[in-house]
mmCIF file with all atom_site columns, C-alpha atoms in Angstrom:
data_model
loop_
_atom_site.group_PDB
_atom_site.id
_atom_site.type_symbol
_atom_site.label_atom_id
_atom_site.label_alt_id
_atom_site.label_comp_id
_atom_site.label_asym_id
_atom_site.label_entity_id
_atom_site.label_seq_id
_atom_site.pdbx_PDB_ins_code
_atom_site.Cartn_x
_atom_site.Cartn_y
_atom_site.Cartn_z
_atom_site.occupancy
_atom_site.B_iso_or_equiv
_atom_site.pdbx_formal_charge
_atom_site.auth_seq_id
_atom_site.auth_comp_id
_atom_site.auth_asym_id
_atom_site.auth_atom_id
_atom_site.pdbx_PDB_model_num
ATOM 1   C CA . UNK A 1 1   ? 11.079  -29.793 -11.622 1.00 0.00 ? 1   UNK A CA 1
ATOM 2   C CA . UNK A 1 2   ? 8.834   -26.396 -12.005 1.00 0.00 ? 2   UNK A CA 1
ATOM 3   C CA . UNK A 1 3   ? 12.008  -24.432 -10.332 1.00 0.00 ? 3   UNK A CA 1
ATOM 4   C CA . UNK A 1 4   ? 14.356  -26.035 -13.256 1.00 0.00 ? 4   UNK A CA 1
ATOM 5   C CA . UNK A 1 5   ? 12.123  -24.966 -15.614 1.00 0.00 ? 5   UNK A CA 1
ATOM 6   C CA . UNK A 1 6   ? 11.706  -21.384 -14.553 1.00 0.00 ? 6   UNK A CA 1
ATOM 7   C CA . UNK A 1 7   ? 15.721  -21.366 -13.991 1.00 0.00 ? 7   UNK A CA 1
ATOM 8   C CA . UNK A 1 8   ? 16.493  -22.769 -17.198 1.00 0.00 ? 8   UNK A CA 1
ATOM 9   C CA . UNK A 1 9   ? 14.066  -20.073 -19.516 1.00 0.00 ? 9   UNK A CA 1
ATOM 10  C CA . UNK A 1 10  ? 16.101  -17.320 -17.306 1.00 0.00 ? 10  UNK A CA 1
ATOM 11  C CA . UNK A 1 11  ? 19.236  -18.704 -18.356 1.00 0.00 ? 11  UNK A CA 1
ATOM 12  C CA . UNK A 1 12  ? 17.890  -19.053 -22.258 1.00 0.00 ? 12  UNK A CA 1
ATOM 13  C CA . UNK A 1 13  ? 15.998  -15.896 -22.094 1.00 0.00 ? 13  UNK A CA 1
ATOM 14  C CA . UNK A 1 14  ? 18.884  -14.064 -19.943 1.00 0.00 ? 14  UNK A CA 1
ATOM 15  C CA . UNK A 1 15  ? 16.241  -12.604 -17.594 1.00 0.00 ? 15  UNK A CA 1
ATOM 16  C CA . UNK A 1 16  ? 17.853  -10.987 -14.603 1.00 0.00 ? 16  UNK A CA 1
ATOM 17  C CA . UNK A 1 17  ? 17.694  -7.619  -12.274 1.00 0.00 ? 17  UNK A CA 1
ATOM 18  C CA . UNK A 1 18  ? 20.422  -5.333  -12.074 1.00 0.00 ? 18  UNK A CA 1
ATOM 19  C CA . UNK A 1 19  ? 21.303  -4.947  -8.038  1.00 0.00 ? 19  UNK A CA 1
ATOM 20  C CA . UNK A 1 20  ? 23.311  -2.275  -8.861  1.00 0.00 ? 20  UNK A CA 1
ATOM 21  C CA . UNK A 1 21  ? 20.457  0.344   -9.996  1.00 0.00 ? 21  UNK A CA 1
ATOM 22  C CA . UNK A 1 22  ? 17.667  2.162   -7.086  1.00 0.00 ? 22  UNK A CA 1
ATOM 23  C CA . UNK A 1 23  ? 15.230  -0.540  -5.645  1.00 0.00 ? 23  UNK A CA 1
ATOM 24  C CA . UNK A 1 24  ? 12.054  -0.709  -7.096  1.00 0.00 ? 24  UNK A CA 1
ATOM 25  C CA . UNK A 1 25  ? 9.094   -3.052  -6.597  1.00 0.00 ? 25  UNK A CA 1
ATOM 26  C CA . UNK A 1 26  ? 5.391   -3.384  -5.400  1.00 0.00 ? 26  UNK A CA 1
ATOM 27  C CA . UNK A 1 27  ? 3.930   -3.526  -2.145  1.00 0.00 ? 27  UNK A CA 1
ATOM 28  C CA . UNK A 1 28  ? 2.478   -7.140  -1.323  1.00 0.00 ? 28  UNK A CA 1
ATOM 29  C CA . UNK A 1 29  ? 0.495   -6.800  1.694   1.00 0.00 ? 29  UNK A CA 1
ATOM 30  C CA . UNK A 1 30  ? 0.646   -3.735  4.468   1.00 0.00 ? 30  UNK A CA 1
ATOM 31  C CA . UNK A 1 31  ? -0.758  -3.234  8.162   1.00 0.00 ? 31  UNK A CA 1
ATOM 32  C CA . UNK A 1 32  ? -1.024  -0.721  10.908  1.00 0.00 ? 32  UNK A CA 1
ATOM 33  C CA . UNK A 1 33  ? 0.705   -2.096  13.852  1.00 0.00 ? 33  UNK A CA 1
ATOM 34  C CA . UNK A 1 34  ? 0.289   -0.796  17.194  1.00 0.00 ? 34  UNK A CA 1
ATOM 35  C CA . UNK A 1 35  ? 3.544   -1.545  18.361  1.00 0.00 ? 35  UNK A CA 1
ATOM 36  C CA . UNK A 1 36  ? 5.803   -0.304  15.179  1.00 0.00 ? 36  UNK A CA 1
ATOM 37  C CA . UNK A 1 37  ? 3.931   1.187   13.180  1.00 0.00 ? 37  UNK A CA 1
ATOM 38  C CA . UNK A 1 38  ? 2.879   0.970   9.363   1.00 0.00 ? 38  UNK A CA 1
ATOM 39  C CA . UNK A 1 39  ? 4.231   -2.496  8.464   1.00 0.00 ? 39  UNK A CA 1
ATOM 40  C CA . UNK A 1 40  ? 5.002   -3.376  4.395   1.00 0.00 ? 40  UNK A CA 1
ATOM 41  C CA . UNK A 1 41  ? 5.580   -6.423  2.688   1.00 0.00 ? 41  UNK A CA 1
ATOM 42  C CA . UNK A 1 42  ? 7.627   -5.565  -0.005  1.00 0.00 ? 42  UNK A CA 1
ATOM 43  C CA . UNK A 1 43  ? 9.005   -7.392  -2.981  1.00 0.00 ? 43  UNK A CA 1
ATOM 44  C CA . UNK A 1 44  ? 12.205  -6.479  -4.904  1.00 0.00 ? 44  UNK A CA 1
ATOM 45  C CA . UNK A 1 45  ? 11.576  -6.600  -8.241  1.00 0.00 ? 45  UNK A CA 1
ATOM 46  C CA . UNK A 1 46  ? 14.931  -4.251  -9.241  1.00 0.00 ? 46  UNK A CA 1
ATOM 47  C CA . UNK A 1 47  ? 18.040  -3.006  -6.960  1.00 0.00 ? 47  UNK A CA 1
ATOM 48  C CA . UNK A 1 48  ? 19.325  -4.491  -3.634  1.00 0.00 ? 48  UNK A CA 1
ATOM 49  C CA . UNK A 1 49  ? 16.644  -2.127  -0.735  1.00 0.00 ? 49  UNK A CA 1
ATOM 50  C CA . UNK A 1 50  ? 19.022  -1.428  2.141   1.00 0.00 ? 50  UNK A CA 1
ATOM 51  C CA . UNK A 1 51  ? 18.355  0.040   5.877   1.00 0.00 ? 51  UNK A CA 1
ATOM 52  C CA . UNK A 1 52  ? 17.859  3.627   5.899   1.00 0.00 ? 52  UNK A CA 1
ATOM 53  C CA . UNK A 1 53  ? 17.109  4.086   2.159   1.00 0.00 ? 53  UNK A CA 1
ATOM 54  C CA . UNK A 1 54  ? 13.768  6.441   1.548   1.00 0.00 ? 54  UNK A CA 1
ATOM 55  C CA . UNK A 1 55  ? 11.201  4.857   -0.101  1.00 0.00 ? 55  UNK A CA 1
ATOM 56  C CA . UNK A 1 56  ? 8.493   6.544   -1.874  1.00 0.00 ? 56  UNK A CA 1
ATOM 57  C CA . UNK A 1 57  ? 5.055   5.477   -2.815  1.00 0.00 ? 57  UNK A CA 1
ATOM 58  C CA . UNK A 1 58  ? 2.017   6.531   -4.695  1.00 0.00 ? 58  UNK A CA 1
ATOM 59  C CA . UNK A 1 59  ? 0.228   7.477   -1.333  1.00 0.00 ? 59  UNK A CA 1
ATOM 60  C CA . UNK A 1 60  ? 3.191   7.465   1.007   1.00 0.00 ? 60  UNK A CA 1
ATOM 61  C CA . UNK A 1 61  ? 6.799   7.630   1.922   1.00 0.00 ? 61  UNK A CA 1
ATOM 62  C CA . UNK A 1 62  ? 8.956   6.754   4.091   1.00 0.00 ? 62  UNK A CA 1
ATOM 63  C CA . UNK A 1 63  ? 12.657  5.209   5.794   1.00 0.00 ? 63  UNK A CA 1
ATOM 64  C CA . UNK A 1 64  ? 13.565  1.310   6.398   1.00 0.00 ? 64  UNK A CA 1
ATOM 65  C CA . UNK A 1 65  ? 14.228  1.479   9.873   1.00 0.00 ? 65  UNK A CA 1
ATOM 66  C CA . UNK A 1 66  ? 13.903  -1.669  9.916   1.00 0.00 ? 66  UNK A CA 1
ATOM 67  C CA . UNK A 1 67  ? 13.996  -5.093  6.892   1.00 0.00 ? 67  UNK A CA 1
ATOM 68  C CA . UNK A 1 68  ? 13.040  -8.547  7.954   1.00 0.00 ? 68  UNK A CA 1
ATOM 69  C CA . UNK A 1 69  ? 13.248  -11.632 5.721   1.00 0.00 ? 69  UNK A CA 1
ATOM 70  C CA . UNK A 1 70  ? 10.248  -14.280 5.527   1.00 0.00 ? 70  UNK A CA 1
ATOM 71  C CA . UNK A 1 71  ? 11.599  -15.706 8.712   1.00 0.00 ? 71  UNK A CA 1
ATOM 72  C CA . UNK A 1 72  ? 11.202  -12.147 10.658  1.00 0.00 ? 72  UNK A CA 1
ATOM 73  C CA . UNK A 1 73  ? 14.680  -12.515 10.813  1.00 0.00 ? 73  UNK A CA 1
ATOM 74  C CA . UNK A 1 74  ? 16.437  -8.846  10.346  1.00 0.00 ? 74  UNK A CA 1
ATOM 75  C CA . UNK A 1 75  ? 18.585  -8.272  7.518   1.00 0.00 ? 75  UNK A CA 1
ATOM 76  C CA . UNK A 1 76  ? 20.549  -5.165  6.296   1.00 0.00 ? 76  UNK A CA 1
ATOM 77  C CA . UNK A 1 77  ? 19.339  -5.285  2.727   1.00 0.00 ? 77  UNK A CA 1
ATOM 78  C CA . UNK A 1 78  ? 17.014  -7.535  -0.015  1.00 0.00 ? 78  UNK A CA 1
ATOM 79  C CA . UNK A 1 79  ? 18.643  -8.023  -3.494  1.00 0.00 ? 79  UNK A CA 1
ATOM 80  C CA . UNK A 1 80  ? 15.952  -8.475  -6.289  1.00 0.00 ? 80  UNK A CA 1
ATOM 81  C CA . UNK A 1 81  ? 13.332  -10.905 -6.066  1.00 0.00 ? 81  UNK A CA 1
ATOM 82  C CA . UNK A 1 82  ? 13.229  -10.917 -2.681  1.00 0.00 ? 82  UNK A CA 1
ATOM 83  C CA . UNK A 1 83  ? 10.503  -10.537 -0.427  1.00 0.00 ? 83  UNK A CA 1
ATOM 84  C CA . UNK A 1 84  ? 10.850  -8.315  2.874   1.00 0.00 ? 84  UNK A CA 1
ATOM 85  C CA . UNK A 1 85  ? 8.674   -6.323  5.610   1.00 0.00 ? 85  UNK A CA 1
ATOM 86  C CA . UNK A 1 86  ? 9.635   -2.914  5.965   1.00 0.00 ? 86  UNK A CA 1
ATOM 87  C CA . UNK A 1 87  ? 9.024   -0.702  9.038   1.00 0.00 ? 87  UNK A CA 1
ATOM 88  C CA . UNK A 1 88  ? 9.204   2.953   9.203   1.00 0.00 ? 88  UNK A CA 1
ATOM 89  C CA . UNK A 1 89  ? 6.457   3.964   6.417   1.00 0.00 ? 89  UNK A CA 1
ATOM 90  C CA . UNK A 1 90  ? 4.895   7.425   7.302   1.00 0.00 ? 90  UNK A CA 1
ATOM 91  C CA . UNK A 1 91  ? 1.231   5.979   6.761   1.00 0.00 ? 91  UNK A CA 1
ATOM 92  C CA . UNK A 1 92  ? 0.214   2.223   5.607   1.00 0.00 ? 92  UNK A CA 1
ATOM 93  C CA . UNK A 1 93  ? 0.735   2.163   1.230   1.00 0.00 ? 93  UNK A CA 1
ATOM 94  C CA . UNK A 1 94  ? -1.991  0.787   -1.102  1.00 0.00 ? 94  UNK A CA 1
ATOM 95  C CA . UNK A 1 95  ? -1.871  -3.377  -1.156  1.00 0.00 ? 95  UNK A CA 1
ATOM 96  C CA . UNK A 1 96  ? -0.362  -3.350  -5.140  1.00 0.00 ? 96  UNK A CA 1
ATOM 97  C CA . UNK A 1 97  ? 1.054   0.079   -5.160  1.00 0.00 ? 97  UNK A CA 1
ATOM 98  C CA . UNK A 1 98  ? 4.613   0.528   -6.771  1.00 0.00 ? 98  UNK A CA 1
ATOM 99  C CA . UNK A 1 99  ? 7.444   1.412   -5.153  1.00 0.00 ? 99  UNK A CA 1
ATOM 100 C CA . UNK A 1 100 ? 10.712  3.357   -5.265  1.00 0.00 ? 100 UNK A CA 1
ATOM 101 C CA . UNK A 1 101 ? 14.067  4.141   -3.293  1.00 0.00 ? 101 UNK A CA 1
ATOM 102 C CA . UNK A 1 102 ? 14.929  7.936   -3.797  1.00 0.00 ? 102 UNK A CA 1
ATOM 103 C CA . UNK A 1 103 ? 17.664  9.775   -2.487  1.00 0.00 ? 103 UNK A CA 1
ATOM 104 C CA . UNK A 1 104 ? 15.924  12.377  -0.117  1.00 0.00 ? 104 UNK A CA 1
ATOM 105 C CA . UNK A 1 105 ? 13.030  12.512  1.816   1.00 0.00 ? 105 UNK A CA 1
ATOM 106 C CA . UNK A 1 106 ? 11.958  16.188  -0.239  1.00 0.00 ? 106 UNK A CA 1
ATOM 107 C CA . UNK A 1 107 ? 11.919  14.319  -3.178  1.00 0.00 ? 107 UNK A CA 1
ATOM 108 C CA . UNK A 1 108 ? 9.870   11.476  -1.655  1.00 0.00 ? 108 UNK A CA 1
ATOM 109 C CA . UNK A 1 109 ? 7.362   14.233  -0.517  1.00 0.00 ? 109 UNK A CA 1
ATOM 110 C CA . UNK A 1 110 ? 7.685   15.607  -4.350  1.00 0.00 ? 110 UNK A CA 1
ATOM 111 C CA . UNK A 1 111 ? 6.774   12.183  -5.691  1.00 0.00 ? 111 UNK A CA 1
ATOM 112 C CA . UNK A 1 112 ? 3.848   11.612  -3.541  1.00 0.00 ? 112 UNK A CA 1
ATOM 113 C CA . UNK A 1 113 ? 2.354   14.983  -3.912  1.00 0.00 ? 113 UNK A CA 1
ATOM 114 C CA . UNK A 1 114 ? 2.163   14.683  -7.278  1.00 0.00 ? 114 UNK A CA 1
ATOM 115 C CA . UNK A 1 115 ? 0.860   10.941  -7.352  1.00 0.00 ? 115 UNK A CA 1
ATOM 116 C CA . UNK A 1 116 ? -2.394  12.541  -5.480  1.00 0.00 ? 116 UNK A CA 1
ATOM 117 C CA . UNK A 1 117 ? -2.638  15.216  -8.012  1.00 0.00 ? 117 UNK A CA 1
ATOM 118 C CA . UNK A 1 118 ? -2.803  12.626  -10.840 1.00 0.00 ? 118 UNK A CA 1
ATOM 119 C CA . UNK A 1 119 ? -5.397  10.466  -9.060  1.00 0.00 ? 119 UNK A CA 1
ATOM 120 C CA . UNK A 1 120 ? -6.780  12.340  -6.546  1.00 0.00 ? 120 UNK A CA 1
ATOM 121 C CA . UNK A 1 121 ? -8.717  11.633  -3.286  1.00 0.00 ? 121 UNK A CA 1
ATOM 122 C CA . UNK A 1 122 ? -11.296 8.764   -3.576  1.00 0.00 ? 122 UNK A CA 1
ATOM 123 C CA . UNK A 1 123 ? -14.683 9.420   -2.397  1.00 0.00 ? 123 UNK A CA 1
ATOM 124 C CA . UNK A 1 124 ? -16.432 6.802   -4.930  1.00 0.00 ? 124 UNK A CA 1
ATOM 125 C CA . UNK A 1 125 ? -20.133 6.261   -5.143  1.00 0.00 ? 125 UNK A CA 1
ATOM 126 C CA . UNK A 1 126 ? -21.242 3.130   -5.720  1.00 0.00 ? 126 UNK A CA 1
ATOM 127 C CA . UNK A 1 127 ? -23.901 2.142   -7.750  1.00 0.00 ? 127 UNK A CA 1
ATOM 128 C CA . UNK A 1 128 ? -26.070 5.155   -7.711  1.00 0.00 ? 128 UNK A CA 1
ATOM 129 C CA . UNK A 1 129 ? -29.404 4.577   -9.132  1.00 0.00 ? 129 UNK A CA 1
ATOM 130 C CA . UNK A 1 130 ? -31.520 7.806   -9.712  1.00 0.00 ? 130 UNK A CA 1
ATOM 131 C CA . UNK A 1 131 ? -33.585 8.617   -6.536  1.00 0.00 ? 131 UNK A CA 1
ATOM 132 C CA . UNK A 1 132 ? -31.570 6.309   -4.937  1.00 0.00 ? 132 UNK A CA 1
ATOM 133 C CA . UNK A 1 133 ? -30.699 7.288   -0.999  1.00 0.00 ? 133 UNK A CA 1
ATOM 134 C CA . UNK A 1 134 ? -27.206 7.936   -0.375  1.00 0.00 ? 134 UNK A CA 1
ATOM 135 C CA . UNK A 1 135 ? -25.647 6.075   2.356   1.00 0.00 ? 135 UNK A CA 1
ATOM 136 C CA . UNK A 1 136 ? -22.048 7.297   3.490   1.00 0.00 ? 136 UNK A CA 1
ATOM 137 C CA . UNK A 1 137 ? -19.589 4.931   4.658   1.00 0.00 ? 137 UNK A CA 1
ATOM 138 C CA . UNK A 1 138 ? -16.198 5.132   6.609   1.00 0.00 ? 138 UNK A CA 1
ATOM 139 C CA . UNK A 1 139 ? -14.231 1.792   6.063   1.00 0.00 ? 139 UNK A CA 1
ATOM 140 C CA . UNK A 1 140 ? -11.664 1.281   8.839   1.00 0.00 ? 140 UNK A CA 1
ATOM 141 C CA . UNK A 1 141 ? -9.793  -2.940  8.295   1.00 0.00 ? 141 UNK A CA 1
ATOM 142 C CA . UNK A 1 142 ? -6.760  -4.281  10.176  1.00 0.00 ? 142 UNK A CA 1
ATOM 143 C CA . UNK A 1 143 ? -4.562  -5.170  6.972   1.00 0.00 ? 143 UNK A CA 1
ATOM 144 C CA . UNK A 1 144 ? -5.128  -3.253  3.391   1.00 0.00 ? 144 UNK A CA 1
ATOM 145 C CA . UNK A 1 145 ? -6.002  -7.161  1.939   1.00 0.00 ? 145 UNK A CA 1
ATOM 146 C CA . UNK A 1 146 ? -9.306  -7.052  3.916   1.00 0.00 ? 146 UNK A CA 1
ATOM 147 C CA . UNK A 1 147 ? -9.837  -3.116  3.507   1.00 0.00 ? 147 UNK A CA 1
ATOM 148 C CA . UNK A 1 148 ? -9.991  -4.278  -0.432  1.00 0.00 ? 148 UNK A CA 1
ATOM 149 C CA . UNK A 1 149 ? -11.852 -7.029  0.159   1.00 0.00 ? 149 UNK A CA 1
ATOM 150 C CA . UNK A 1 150 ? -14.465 -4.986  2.369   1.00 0.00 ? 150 UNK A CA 1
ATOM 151 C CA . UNK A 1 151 ? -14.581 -2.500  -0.639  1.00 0.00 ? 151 UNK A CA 1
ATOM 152 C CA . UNK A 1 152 ? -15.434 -5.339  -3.262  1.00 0.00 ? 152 UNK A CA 1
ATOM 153 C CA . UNK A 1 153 ? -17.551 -6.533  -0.866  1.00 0.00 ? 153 UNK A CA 1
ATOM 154 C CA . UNK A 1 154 ? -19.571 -3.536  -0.864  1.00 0.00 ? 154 UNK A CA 1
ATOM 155 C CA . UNK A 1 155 ? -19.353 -2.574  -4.634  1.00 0.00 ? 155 UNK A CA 1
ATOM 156 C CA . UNK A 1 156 ? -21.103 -5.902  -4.999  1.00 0.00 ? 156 UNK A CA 1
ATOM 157 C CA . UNK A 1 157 ? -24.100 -5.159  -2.892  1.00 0.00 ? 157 UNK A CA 1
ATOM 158 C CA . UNK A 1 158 ? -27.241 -4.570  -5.631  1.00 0.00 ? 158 UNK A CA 1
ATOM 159 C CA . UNK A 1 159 ? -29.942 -1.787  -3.893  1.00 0.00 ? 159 UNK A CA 1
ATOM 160 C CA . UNK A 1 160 ? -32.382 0.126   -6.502  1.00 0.00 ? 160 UNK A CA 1
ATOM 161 C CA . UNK A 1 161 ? -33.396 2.425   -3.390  1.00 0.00 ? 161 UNK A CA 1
ATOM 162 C CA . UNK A 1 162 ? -30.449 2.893   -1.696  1.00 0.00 ? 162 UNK A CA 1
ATOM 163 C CA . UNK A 1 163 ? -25.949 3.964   -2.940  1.00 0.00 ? 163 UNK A CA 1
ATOM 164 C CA . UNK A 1 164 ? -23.155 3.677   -0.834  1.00 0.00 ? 164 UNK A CA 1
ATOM 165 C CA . UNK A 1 165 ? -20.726 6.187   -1.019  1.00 0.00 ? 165 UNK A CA 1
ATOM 166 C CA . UNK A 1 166 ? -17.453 5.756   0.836   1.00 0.00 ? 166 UNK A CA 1
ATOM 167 C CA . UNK A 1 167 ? -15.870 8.906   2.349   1.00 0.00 ? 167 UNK A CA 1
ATOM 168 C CA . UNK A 1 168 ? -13.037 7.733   3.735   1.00 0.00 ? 168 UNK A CA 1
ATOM 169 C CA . UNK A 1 169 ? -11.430 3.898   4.014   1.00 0.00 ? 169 UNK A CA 1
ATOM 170 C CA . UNK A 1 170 ? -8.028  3.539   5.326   1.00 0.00 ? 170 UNK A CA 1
ATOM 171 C CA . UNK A 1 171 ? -6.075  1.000   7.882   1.00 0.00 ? 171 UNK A CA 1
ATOM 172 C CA . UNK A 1 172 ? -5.242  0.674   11.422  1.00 0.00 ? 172 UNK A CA 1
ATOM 173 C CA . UNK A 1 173 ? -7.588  1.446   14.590  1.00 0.00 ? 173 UNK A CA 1
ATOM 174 C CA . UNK A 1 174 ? -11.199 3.266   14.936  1.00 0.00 ? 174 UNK A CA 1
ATOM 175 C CA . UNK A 1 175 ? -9.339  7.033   15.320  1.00 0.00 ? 175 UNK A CA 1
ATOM 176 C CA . UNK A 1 176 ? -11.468 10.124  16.851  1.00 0.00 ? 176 UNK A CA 1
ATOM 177 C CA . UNK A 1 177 ? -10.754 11.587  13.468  1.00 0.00 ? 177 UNK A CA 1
ATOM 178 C CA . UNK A 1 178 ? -12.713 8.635   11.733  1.00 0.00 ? 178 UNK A CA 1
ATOM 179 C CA . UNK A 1 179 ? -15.421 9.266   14.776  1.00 0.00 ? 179 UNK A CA 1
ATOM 180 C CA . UNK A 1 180 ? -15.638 13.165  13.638  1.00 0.00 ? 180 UNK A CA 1
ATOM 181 C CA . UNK A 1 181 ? -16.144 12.331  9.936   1.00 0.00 ? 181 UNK A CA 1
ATOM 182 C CA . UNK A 1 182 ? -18.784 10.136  10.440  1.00 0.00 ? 182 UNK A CA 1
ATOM 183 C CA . UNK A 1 183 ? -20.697 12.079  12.592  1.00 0.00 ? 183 UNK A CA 1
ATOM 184 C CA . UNK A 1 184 ? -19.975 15.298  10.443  1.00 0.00 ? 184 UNK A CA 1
ATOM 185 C CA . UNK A 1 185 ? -21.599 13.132  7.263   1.00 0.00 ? 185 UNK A CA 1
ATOM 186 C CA . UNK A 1 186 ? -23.934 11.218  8.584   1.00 0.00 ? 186 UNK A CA 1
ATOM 187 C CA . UNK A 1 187 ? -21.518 8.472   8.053   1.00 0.00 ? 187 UNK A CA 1
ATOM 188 C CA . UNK A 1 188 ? -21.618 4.497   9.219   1.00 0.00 ? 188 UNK A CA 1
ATOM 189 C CA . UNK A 1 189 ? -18.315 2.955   10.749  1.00 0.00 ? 189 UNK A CA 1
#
């Protein structure tokens, strides 16, 4: 009954994507897989994605090596409204972050670089009373849905005599990199 409903305000309204036009949508959930790398869950909101196209997004870019319905099933492209997981990201994207198909990789680069410039790099404090200690934090999760939930976590914890600041939060594995920031800062893992 709901799925009539929605179908029949489309119809009235005449609500519908163009598949002809560049994919574009938002990133639903992404991880770091050991296996194949940066894993996306994507969802078409405009265009048909295909294999090979070059996405770019606010923090990343990269090439669909490989698209896989909800079934892990492969498939050779998503028209709109359709969700997919992408592999062949450069790094894992931002859980929310909008996406686009472009037609090189230099221009994916371009789009990303300048992203960063607009919003910079994070290194938040939060909650800093006056006088308060500062305690740095590196924030390493398995998926981006529990990095963000670590983060809220955290952002919620109330201390008069003592501010977290987080230097770095990204995810995937505990890297030698993270190891080496941490010490360099005086950091927490």
């Amino acid at each position: 009954d709901l799925l009539d409903t929605i179908n029949l305000v489309a119809e009235v309204e005449e609500l519908a994507a163009d598949a002809s036009s560049k994919a574009r949508g938002v990133v639903v959930e992404a991880a770091l897989n050991h296996k194949r790398g940066p894993t996306v869950s994507l969802l078409v909101k405009e265009g048909t994605l295909r294999t090979n196209d070059v996405i770019a997004f606010s923090s990343t870019f990269g090439r669909t090596k490989i698209l896989e319905d909800f079934r892990g099933s492969e498939v050779r492209s998503a028209p709109p409204g359709t969700p997919v997981l992408m592999v062949g990201a450069e790094q894992v994207p931002l859980v929310g972050d909008k996406w686009k198909v472009v037609a090189t990789v230099e221009q994916a680069q371009l789009f990303v670089q300048e992203e960063q410039k607009k919003y910079g790099e994070k290194r938040e404090v939060l909650d800093a009373s006056e006088g308060a200690k500062i305690v740095n934090v590196v924030l390493k999760a398995d998926v981006a849905g529990t990095l963000e939930a670590l983060h809220t976590i955290l952002r919620g914890i109330e201390s008069e005599n003592v501010s977290l600041r987080v230097l770095s939060q990204n995810v995937g594995e505990i890297m030698e990199s993270d190891v080496k920031l941490a010490s360099a800062a005086h950091a927490l893992v």
